[in-house]
């Protein structure tokens, strides 16, 4: 089996799974309980929080645990809207955001907020000057993802940060789900970024766990109220075992990245250059300003899902752009925003690599791809 769908989800790291199992078995207390068992659970919870904070070079008090990227995005957008509605009701997002952002913004628009959409160019990068033109006196939030999940375009967060330096009251949120462990942190967690969203299962942690970076001094309203957990900001009994495993997975991911900084980029470059030689292949991901783990391409006149299933028959697993929309047979919203013609957008598939993938797997993929390409060419 060759697994090239790591942007959809990653396999939990064995050491992270071990941490999850041991914590589940040994730590039975509720972190909010006053007795010793509760104290043990709370101690582990706070240790994991500090470990994650140290890995990101932020303060432990700036890490809040969630159930994943979708909750994190919802929390920042809705929490900002609730907290700052007296000061303004205008929100800016980009045209290539994950549905967790774009659909949340649409929901806010149905409830009296105004949403402006910053366009991207043919390269999939947000037009910073056009985004700047959208800023108004009543703008309360700008939300732009760090790395696009469909084509891998690394967004100009540093340039947007420079623009927003002149607007200190506007919240700046970055969906960093596809960036952590893949793209240097300085590119997406600048001193101007107020909130960033993360999901554990994108870096070999467990599913159903995530966290947000929340810069001190900023305010958002709670999305979940009740028991007062997470400093009274995110109620619900904490998933201690999942959080401990998340801290372990993040450390392992960043260590691997440090040991082999160019490994994934080398695989992608080899794959890119090989696919570019095919006459009927369109590569939608660029070479520069693109994340090292995502490559989006298609074969002319062959629908993406057809190629996905043909590869699956050979035990090679990829997806049609975003996994969140692939089962709905929805054409890539990112490619649409990049003005890619519909007949080409529907051919798109996404290969997403990981540190655990090998050059041998890439070469095997290319052998199978060549066979399928010839087969489809004969049919056409």
C-alpha positions as a Markdown table, in Angstrom:
| # | Residue | x | y | z |
|---|---|---|---|---|
| 1 | Unk | 0.0 | 0.0 | 0.0 |
| 2 | Unk | 1.1 | 3.5 | -0.8 |
| 3 | Unk | -0.6 | 6.2 | 1.2 |
| 4 | Unk | -0.4 | 9.7 | -0.5 |
| 5 | Unk | -3.4 | 11.3 | 1.3 |
| 6 | Unk | -1.6 | 12.8 | 4.3 |
| 7 | Unk | -3.4 | 16.2 | 4.0 |
| 8 | Unk | -6.7 | 14.4 | 4.6 |
| 9 | Unk | -5.3 | 12.6 | 7.7 |
| 10 | Unk | -2.2 | 10.9 | 8.9 |
| 11 | Unk | -1.7 | 7.6 | 10.7 |
| 12 | Unk | -1.1 | 8.1 | 14.4 |
| 13 | Unk | 2.5 | 7.8 | 15.3 |
| 14 | Unk | 3.2 | 4.6 | 17.3 |
| 15 | Unk | 4.8 | 6.6 | 20.2 |
| 16 | Unk | 1.8 | 8.9 | 20.2 |
| 17 | Unk | -0.6 | 6.0 | 20.3 |
| 18 | Unk | 1.4 | 4.5 | 23.1 |
| 19 | Unk | 1.2 | 7.7 | 25.1 |
| 20 | Unk | -2.6 | 7.8 | 24.5 |
| 21 | Unk | -3.0 | 4.2 | 25.6 |
| 22 | Unk | -0.9 | 4.6 | 28.8 |
| 23 | Unk | -2.6 | 7.8 | 29.7 |
| 24 | Unk | -6.0 | 6.3 | 29.2 |
| 25 | Unk | -5.2 | 3.3 | 31.4 |
| 26 | Unk | -3.4 | 5.1 | 34.2 |
| 27 | Unk | -5.0 | 8.5 | 34.4 |
| 28 | Unk | -8.7 | 8.1 | 35.3 |
| 29 | Unk | -9.3 | 11.4 | 37.1 |
| 30 | Unk | -11.2 | 14.4 | 35.7 |
| 31 | Unk | -8.7 | 17.4 | 35.6 |
| 32 | Unk | -11.3 | 19.5 | 37.3 |
| 33 | Unk | -11.7 | 17.2 | 40.3 |
| 34 | Unk | -10.1 | 18.4 | 43.6 |
| 35 | Unk | -8.8 | 15.0 | 44.7 |
| 36 | Unk | -5.4 | 13.4 | 43.9 |
| 37 | Unk | -6.6 | 11.6 | 40.8 |
| 38 | Unk | -7.9 | 14.9 | 39.4 |
| 39 | Unk | -4.6 | 16.6 | 40.3 |
| 40 | Unk | -2.7 | 14.0 | 38.4 |
| 41 | Unk | -4.8 | 14.5 | 35.3 |
| 42 | Unk | -4.5 | 18.2 | 35.5 |
| 43 | Unk | -0.8 | 18.0 | 35.9 |
| 44 | Unk | -0.5 | 16.0 | 32.7 |
| 45 | Unk | -2.8 | 18.4 | 30.9 |
| 46 | Unk | -0.7 | 21.4 | 31.9 |
| 47 | Unk | 2.5 | 19.6 | 31.0 |
| 48 | Unk | 1.2 | 18.8 | 27.5 |
| 49 | Unk | 0.1 | 22.4 | 27.1 |
| 50 | Unk | 3.6 | 23.7 | 28.0 |
| 51 | Unk | 5.3 | 21.2 | 25.7 |
| 52 | Unk | 3.2 | 22.4 | 22.8 |
| 53 | Unk | 3.8 | 26.0 | 23.7 |
| 54 | Unk | 7.5 | 25.5 | 24.0 |
| 55 | Unk | 7.6 | 23.7 | 20.6 |
| 56 | Unk | 5.9 | 26.8 | 19.1 |
| 57 | Unk | 7.9 | 29.3 | 21.2 |
| 58 | Unk | 4.8 | 30.8 | 22.7 |
| 59 | Unk | 3.4 | 31.1 | 26.3 |
| 60 | Unk | 1.6 | 28.1 | 27.7 |
| 61 | Unk | -1.3 | 30.5 | 28.5 |
| 62 | Unk | -1.7 | 31.1 | 24.8 |
| 63 | Unk | -2.6 | 27.4 | 24.0 |
| 64 | Unk | -6.3 | 26.3 | 24.2 |
| 65 | Unk | -7.4 | 22.8 | 23.4 |
| 66 | Unk | -10.2 | 22.0 | 21.1 |
| 67 | Unk | -11.7 | 19.0 | 19.2 |
| 68 | Unk | -9.8 | 19.9 | 16.0 |
| 69 | Unk | -9.4 | 22.5 | 13.2 |
| 70 | Unk | -13.1 | 22.9 | 12.4 |
| 71 | Unk | -14.0 | 23.8 | 16.0 |
| 72 | Unk | -11.0 | 26.1 | 16.2 |
| 73 | Unk | -12.0 | 28.0 | 13.0 |
| 74 | Unk | -15.6 | 28.3 | 14.2 |
| 75 | Unk | -14.5 | 29.5 | 17.6 |
| 76 | Unk | -12.2 | 32.3 | 16.4 |
| 77 | Unk | -14.7 | 33.5 | 13.8 |
| 78 | Unk | -17.9 | 33.3 | 15.9 |
| 79 | Unk | -16.0 | 34.3 | 19.1 |
| 80 | Unk | -14.7 | 37.4 | 17.4 |
| 81 | Unk | -18.1 | 38.2 | 16.0 |
| 82 | Unk | -19.8 | 37.9 | 19.4 |
| 83 | Unk | -17.2 | 39.8 | 21.3 |
| 84 | Unk | -16.7 | 42.7 | 18.8 |
| 85 | Unk | -20.1 | 43.1 | 17.2 |
| 86 | Unk | -20.6 | 46.5 | 19.0 |
| 87 | Unk | -17.5 | 47.8 | 17.3 |
| 88 | Unk | -18.1 | 46.4 | 13.8 |
| 89 | Unk | -19.7 | 43.6 | 11.8 |
| 90 | Unk | -17.4 | 43.3 | 8.8 |
| 91 | Unk | -15.2 | 40.3 | 8.3 |
| 92 | Unk | -12.7 | 39.5 | 5.5 |
| 93 | Unk | -11.7 | 36.0 | 4.4 |
| 94 | Unk | -9.9 | 34.8 | 1.3 |
| 95 | Unk | -11.6 | 33.0 | -1.6 |
| 96 | Unk | -9.7 | 29.8 | -1.0 |
| 97 | Unk | -10.5 | 29.1 | 2.7 |
| 98 | Unk | -11.4 | 25.7 | 4.1 |
| 99 | Unk | -15.2 | 25.2 | 4.5 |
| 100 | Unk | -14.6 | 25.5 | 8.2 |
| 101 | Unk | -13.9 | 29.1 | 7.6 |
| 102 | Unk | -15.9 | 29.9 | 4.5 |
| 103 | Unk | -19.1 | 28.3 | 5.7 |
| 104 | Unk | -18.8 | 29.8 | 9.2 |
| 105 | Unk | -18.4 | 33.2 | 7.6 |
| 106 | Unk | -21.5 | 32.5 | 5.5 |
| 107 | Unk | -23.4 | 31.6 | 8.6 |
| 108 | Unk | -22.4 | 34.9 | 10.2 |
| 109 | Unk | -23.5 | 36.7 | 7.1 |
| 110 | Unk | -26.9 | 35.2 | 7.6 |
| 111 | Unk | -26.9 | 36.7 | 11.1 |
| 112 | Unk | -26.2 | 40.3 | 10.3 |
| 113 | Unk | -22.5 | 40.3 | 9.6 |
| 114 | Unk | -21.0 | 41.4 | 6.3 |
| 115 | Unk | -18.3 | 39.2 | 4.7 |
| 116 | Unk | -15.9 | 40.4 | 2.0 |
| 117 | Unk | -13.8 | 37.9 | 0.1 |
| 118 | Unk | -10.2 | 38.7 | -0.9 |
| 119 | Unk | -9.4 | 37.2 | -4.3 |
| 120 | Unk | -6.4 | 35.1 | -5.3 |
| 121 | Unk | -4.4 | 35.2 | -8.5 |
| 122 | Unk | -3.8 | 32.4 | -10.9 |
| 123 | Unk | -1.0 | 31.2 | -8.6 |
| 124 | Unk | -3.4 | 30.7 | -5.8 |
| 125 | Unk | -1.9 | 33.4 | -3.6 |
| 126 | Unk | -4.1 | 36.1 | -1.9 |
| 127 | Unk | -3.8 | 39.5 | -3.6 |
| 128 | Unk | -2.5 | 41.5 | -0.6 |
| 129 | Unk | -3.3 | 44.9 | -2.1 |
| 130 | Unk | -6.9 | 43.9 | -2.9 |
| 131 | Unk | -7.3 | 42.6 | 0.6 |
| 132 | Unk | -6.0 | 45.9 | 1.9 |
| 133 | Unk | -8.6 | 47.7 | -0.2 |
| 134 | Unk | -11.4 | 45.7 | 1.5 |
| 135 | Unk | -10.5 | 46.9 | 5.0 |
| 136 | Unk | -13.0 | 49.3 | 6.5 |
| 137 | Unk | -13.5 | 51.2 | 9.8 |
| 138 | Unk | -15.9 | 48.5 | 10.9 |
| 139 | Unk | -13.7 | 45.5 | 10.0 |
| 140 | Unk | -13.2 | 43.3 | 13.0 |
| 141 | Unk | -11.5 | 40.2 | 11.6 |
| 142 | Unk | -9.2 | 39.0 | 8.8 |
| 143 | Unk | -9.0 | 35.2 | 8.3 |
| 144 | Unk | -6.5 | 33.8 | 5.8 |
| 145 | Unk | -5.2 | 30.2 | 5.8 |
| 146 | Unk | -1.4 | 29.6 | 6.0 |
| 147 | Unk | -1.3 | 26.8 | 3.4 |
| 148 | Unk | -4.1 | 26.0 | 1.0 |
| 149 | Unk | -5.3 | 22.4 | 1.6 |
| 150 | Unk | -6.1 | 21.7 | -2.1 |
| 151 | Unk | -3.1 | 23.0 | -4.1 |
| 152 | Unk | -0.6 | 23.8 | -1.4 |
| 153 | Unk | -0.1 | 27.5 | -2.0 |
| 154 | Unk | 1.7 | 29.2 | 0.9 |
| 155 | Unk | -0.2 | 32.4 | 1.6 |
| 156 | Unk | 1.6 | 35.7 | 2.1 |
| 157 | Unk | 0.9 | 35.9 | 5.8 |
| 158 | Unk | 4.0 | 38.0 | 6.4 |
| 159 | Unk | 2.8 | 40.6 | 3.8 |
| 160 | Unk | -0.7 | 40.6 | 5.2 |
| 161 | Unk | 0.7 | 41.0 | 8.7 |
| 162 | Unk | 2.6 | 44.1 | 7.5 |
| 163 | Unk | -0.7 | 45.6 | 6.2 |
| 164 | Unk | -2.5 | 44.8 | 9.4 |
| 165 | Unk | 0.2 | 46.4 | 11.5 |
| 166 | Unk | -1.6 | 49.7 | 10.7 |
| 167 | Unk | -4.9 | 48.2 | 12.0 |
| 168 | Unk | -4.1 | 46.9 | 15.5 |
| 169 | Unk | -7.7 | 46.5 | 16.5 |
| 170 | Unk | -8.5 | 44.0 | 13.8 |
| 171 | Unk | -8.2 | 40.3 | 14.8 |
| 172 | Unk | -5.9 | 38.4 | 12.4 |
| 173 | Unk | -6.7 | 34.6 | 12.3 |
| 174 | Unk | -4.6 | 32.0 | 10.4 |
| 175 | Unk | -5.8 | 28.5 | 9.8 |
| 176 | Unk | -2.4 | 26.7 | 10.2 |
| 177 | Unk | -3.7 | 23.1 | 9.9 |
| 178 | Unk | -1.7 | 22.3 | 6.8 |
| 179 | Unk | 1.3 | 24.4 | 7.7 |
| 180 | Unk | 2.6 | 23.1 | 11.0 |
| 181 | Unk | 5.6 | 20.8 | 10.5 |
| 182 | Unk | 5.6 | 21.5 | 6.8 |
| 183 | Unk | 6.4 | 25.2 | 6.4 |
| 184 | Unk | 8.7 | 27.3 | 8.5 |
| 185 | Unk | 6.8 | 28.8 | 11.4 |
| 186 | Unk | 8.1 | 32.3 | 10.8 |
| 187 | Unk | 6.1 | 32.4 | 7.6 |
| 188 | Unk | 2.7 | 31.9 | 9.3 |
| 189 | Unk | 3.0 | 32.7 | 13.0 |
| 190 | Unk | 4.2 | 36.3 | 12.8 |
| 191 | Unk | 4.0 | 38.7 | 15.7 |
| 192 | Unk | 0.8 | 40.2 | 14.1 |
| 193 | Unk | -1.1 | 36.9 | 14.0 |
| 194 | Unk | -3.6 | 36.9 | 16.9 |
| 195 | Unk | -5.1 | 33.4 | 16.5 |
| 196 | Unk | -3.9 | 30.2 | 14.8 |
| 197 | Unk | -5.8 | 26.9 | 14.4 |
| 198 | Unk | -4.3 | 23.4 | 14.5 |
| 199 | Unk | -5.5 | 19.8 | 14.2 |
| 200 | Unk | -3.6 | 16.9 | 15.7 |
| 201 | Unk | -4.5 | 14.3 | 13.1 |
| 202 | Unk | -2.7 | 16.3 | 10.4 |
| 203 | Unk | 0.7 | 15.6 | 12.2 |
| 204 | Unk | 0.3 | 12.0 | 13.3 |
| 205 | Unk | -1.7 | 12.8 | 16.4 |
| 206 | Unk | -5.1 | 11.4 | 17.3 |
| 207 | Unk | -8.3 | 12.5 | 15.6 |
| 208 | Unk | -10.8 | 14.6 | 17.6 |
| 209 | Unk | -8.1 | 16.8 | 19.2 |
| 210 | Unk | -6.8 | 20.2 | 18.2 |
| 211 | Unk | -5.7 | 23.5 | 19.7 |
| 212 | Unk | -5.6 | 27.2 | 19.0 |
| 213 | Unk | -2.9 | 29.7 | 19.6 |
| 214 | Unk | -4.6 | 32.8 | 21.2 |
| 215 | Unk | -2.3 | 35.7 | 21.7 |
| 216 | Unk | -2.4 | 37.3 | 25.1 |
| 217 | Unk | -4.3 | 40.6 | 25.1 |
| 218 | Unk | -6.9 | 39.6 | 22.6 |
| 219 | Unk | -10.5 | 38.7 | 23.4 |
| 220 | Unk | -13.0 | 36.3 | 21.9 |
| 221 | Unk | -16.3 | 35.0 | 23.3 |
| 222 | Unk | -16.5 | 31.3 | 24.3 |
| 223 | Unk | -18.1 | 29.0 | 21.7 |
| 224 | Unk | -18.8 | 26.3 | 24.3 |
| 225 | Unk | -20.0 | 27.3 | 27.8 |
| 226 | Unk | -20.7 | 25.1 | 30.8 |
| 227 | Unk | -18.1 | 23.8 | 33.2 |
| 228 | Unk | -15.5 | 26.5 | 32.7 |
| 229 | Unk | -12.6 | 24.5 | 31.5 |
| 230 | Unk | -9.7 | 26.0 | 29.6 |
| 231 | Unk | -9.6 | 29.1 | 31.7 |
| 232 | Unk | -13.4 | 29.4 | 31.4 |
| 233 | Unk | -13.1 | 29.8 | 27.6 |
| 234 | Unk | -13.8 | 26.3 | 26.2 |
| 235 | Unk | -16.1 | 24.2 | 28.4 |
| 236 | Unk | -16.1 | 20.4 | 28.3 |
| 237 | Unk | -14.0 | 17.8 | 30.1 |
| 238 | Unk | -10.6 | 17.7 | 28.6 |
| 239 | Unk | -9.5 | 14.8 | 26.5 |
| 240 | Unk | -6.3 | 14.3 | 28.5 |
| 241 | Unk | -5.1 | 11.2 | 26.8 |
| 242 | Unk | -5.6 | 12.8 | 23.3 |
| 243 | Unk | -3.9 | 16.0 | 24.4 |
| 244 | Unk | -0.9 | 14.1 | 25.8 |
| 245 | Unk | -0.7 | 12.1 | 22.5 |
| 246 | Unk | -0.9 | 15.4 | 20.6 |
| 247 | Unk | 2.0 | 16.9 | 22.4 |
| 248 | Unk | 4.0 | 13.7 | 21.7 |
| 249 | Unk | 3.1 | 13.7 | 18.0 |
| 250 | Unk | 4.0 | 17.3 | 17.5 |
| 251 | Unk | 7.4 | 16.9 | 19.1 |
| 252 | Unk | 8.1 | 13.8 | 16.9 |
| 253 | Unk | 6.9 | 15.6 | 13.8 |
| 254 | Unk | 9.1 | 18.6 | 14.4 |
| 255 | Unk | 12.1 | 16.4 | 15.2 |
| 256 | Unk | 11.7 | 14.5 | 12.0 |
| 257 | Unk | 11.5 | 17.8 | 10.1 |
| 258 | Unk | 14.7 | 19.0 | 11.7 |
| 259 | Unk | 16.5 | 15.7 | 10.9 |
| 260 | Unk | 15.4 | 15.7 | 7.2 |
| 261 | Unk | 14.4 | 19.2 | 6.3 |
| 262 | Unk | 14.3 | 18.7 | 2.6 |
| 263 | Unk | 13.0 | 15.1 | 2.4 |
| 264 | Unk | 9.4 | 15.8 | 1.5 |
| 265 | Unk | 10.4 | 18.7 | -0.9 |
| 266 | Unk | 12.7 | 16.3 | -2.7 |
| 267 | Unk | 9.9 | 13.8 | -3.2 |
| 268 | Unk | 7.6 | 16.4 | -4.5 |
| 269 | Unk | 10.2 | 17.9 | -6.9 |
| 270 | Unk | 10.9 | 14.5 | -8.4 |
| 271 | Unk | 7.1 | 13.8 | -8.8 |
| 272 | Unk | 6.5 | 17.3 | -10.2 |
| 273 | Unk | 9.2 | 17.0 | -12.9 |
| 274 | Unk | 8.1 | 13.5 | -13.9 |
| 275 | Unk | 4.4 | 14.5 | -14.3 |
| 276 | Unk | 5.3 | 17.6 | -16.2 |
| 277 | Unk | 6.6 | 15.5 | -19.1 |
| 278 | Unk | 3.1 | 14.2 | -19.9 |
| 279 | Unk | 1.3 | 16.1 | -22.6 |
| 280 | Unk | -2.2 | 15.7 | -21.1 |
| 281 | Unk | -1.2 | 16.4 | -17.5 |
| 282 | Unk | -2.1 | 19.7 | -16.0 |
| 283 | Unk | -0.2 | 20.6 | -12.8 |
| 284 | Unk | -2.2 | 23.1 | -10.7 |
| 285 | Unk | 0.3 | 23.5 | -8.0 |
| 286 | Unk | 3.3 | 25.7 | -8.7 |
| 287 | Unk | 7.0 | 25.1 | -7.9 |
| 288 | Unk | 7.6 | 28.3 | -5.8 |
| 289 | Unk | 5.6 | 29.5 | -2.9 |
| 290 | Unk | 4.0 | 26.1 | -2.5 |
| 291 | Unk | 4.2 | 23.8 | 0.4 |
| 292 | Unk | 6.5 | 20.8 | 0.0 |
| 293 | Unk | 3.9 | 18.1 | 0.7 |
| 294 | Unk | 1.0 | 18.9 | -1.7 |
| 295 | Unk | 0.8 | 18.4 | -5.4 |
| 296 | Unk | -2.4 | 18.9 | -7.3 |
| 297 | Unk | -2.7 | 17.8 | -10.9 |
| 298 | Unk | -5.0 | 16.1 | -13.4 |
| 299 | Unk | -5.2 | 14.3 | -16.7 |
| 300 | Unk | -7.1 | 16.1 | -19.4 |
| 301 | Unk | -10.6 | 14.7 | -20.0 |
| 302 | Unk | -10.3 | 12.2 | -17.0 |
| 303 | Unk | -12.4 | 13.1 | -14.0 |
| 304 | Unk | -10.5 | 13.2 | -10.8 |
| 305 | Unk | -12.6 | 10.5 | -9.1 |
| 306 | Unk | -11.9 | 8.1 | -11.9 |
| 307 | Unk | -8.2 | 8.5 | -11.5 |
| 308 | Unk | -8.5 | 8.2 | -7.7 |
| 309 | Unk | -10.3 | 4.9 | -8.0 |
| 310 | Unk | -8.0 | 3.6 | -10.7 |
| 311 | Unk | -5.1 | 4.3 | -8.4 |
| 312 | Unk | -7.0 | 2.7 | -5.5 |
| 313 | Unk | -7.3 | -0.5 | -7.4 |
| 314 | Unk | -3.4 | -0.6 | -7.3 |
| 315 | Unk | -3.5 | 0.2 | -3.5 |
| 316 | Unk | -2.3 | 3.8 | -4.0 |
| 317 | Unk | -4.4 | 6.2 | -2.0 |
| 318 | Unk | -4.8 | 9.9 | -3.0 |
| 319 | Unk | -7.8 | 12.2 | -3.0 |
| 320 | Unk | -9.7 | 14.6 | -5.3 |
| 321 | Unk | -8.4 | 17.9 | -3.8 |
| 322 | Unk | -10.1 | 18.5 | -0.4 |
| 323 | Unk | -11.1 | 15.3 | 1.4 |
| 324 | Unk | -14.0 | 17.2 | 3.0 |
| 325 | Unk | -15.7 | 17.8 | -0.3 |
| 326 | Unk | -14.5 | 14.8 | -2.3 |
| 327 | Unk | -17.4 | 12.5 | -1.4 |
| 328 | Unk | -19.8 | 15.3 | -2.5 |
| 329 | Unk | -18.2 | 15.3 | -6.0 |
| 330 | Unk | -17.8 | 19.0 | -5.7 |
| 331 | Unk | -15.2 | 20.6 | -8.0 |
| 332 | Unk | -12.3 | 22.3 | -6.3 |
| 333 | Unk | -13.3 | 25.7 | -4.9 |
| 334 | Unk | -9.7 | 26.7 | -4.9 |
| 335 | Unk | -9.2 | 26.0 | -8.6 |
| 336 | Unk | -12.4 | 27.9 | -9.3 |
| 337 | Unk | -11.0 | 30.8 | -7.3 |
| 338 | Unk | -7.8 | 30.5 | -9.4 |
| 339 | Unk | -10.0 | 30.9 | -12.6 |
| 340 | Unk | -9.1 | 27.3 | -13.7 |
| 341 | Unk | -11.7 | 26.3 | -16.3 |
| 342 | Unk | -14.3 | 23.8 | -15.0 |
| 343 | Unk | -13.4 | 21.1 | -17.5 |
| 344 | Unk | -9.9 | 21.1 | -16.1 |
| 345 | Unk | -10.9 | 21.6 | -12.4 |
| 346 | Unk | -12.9 | 18.4 | -12.5 |
| 347 | Unk | -9.8 | 16.4 | -13.4 |
| 348 | Unk | -7.9 | 17.4 | -10.3 |
| 349 | Unk | -6.5 | 15.0 | -7.8 |
| 350 | Unk | -4.2 | 15.8 | -4.8 |
| 351 | Unk | -1.1 | 13.9 | -3.8 |
| 352 | Unk | -0.1 | 14.8 | -0.3 |
| 353 | Unk | 3.2 | 13.5 | 1.0 |
| 354 | Unk | 4.7 | 13.0 | 4.5 |
| 355 | Unk | 8.1 | 12.4 | 6.1 |
| 356 | Unk | 7.3 | 8.7 | 6.2 |
| 357 | Unk | 6.9 | 8.4 | 2.5 |
| 358 | Unk | 9.9 | 7.2 | 0.4 |
| 359 | Unk | 11.4 | 7.8 | -3.0 |
| 360 | Unk | 10.7 | 4.1 | -3.8 |
| 361 | Unk | 7.0 | 4.8 | -3.2 |
| 362 | Unk | 7.1 | 7.8 | -5.5 |
| 363 | Unk | 8.8 | 5.7 | -8.2 |
| 364 | Unk | 6.2 | 3.0 | -7.9 |
| 365 | Unk | 3.5 | 5.6 | -8.1 |
| 366 | Unk | 5.0 | 6.9 | -11.3 |
| 367 | Unk | 5.1 | 3.4 | -12.8 |
| 368 | Unk | 1.4 | 2.8 | -12.1 |
| 369 | Unk | 0.5 | 6.3 | -13.2 |
| 370 | Unk | 2.3 | 5.8 | -16.6 |
| 371 | Unk | 0.3 | 2.5 | -17.1 |
| 372 | Unk | -3.0 | 4.3 | -16.3 |
| 373 | Unk | -2.1 | 7.3 | -18.5 |
| 374 | Unk | -1.5 | 5.0 | -21.5 |
| 375 | Unk | -4.8 | 3.1 | -20.8 |
| 376 | Unk | -6.8 | 6.4 | -20.6 |
| 377 | Unk | -5.1 | 7.7 | -23.8 |
| 378 | Unk | -6.2 | 4.6 | -25.7 |
| 379 | Unk | -9.8 | 4.9 | -24.4 |
| 380 | Unk | -10.0 | 8.5 | -25.5 |
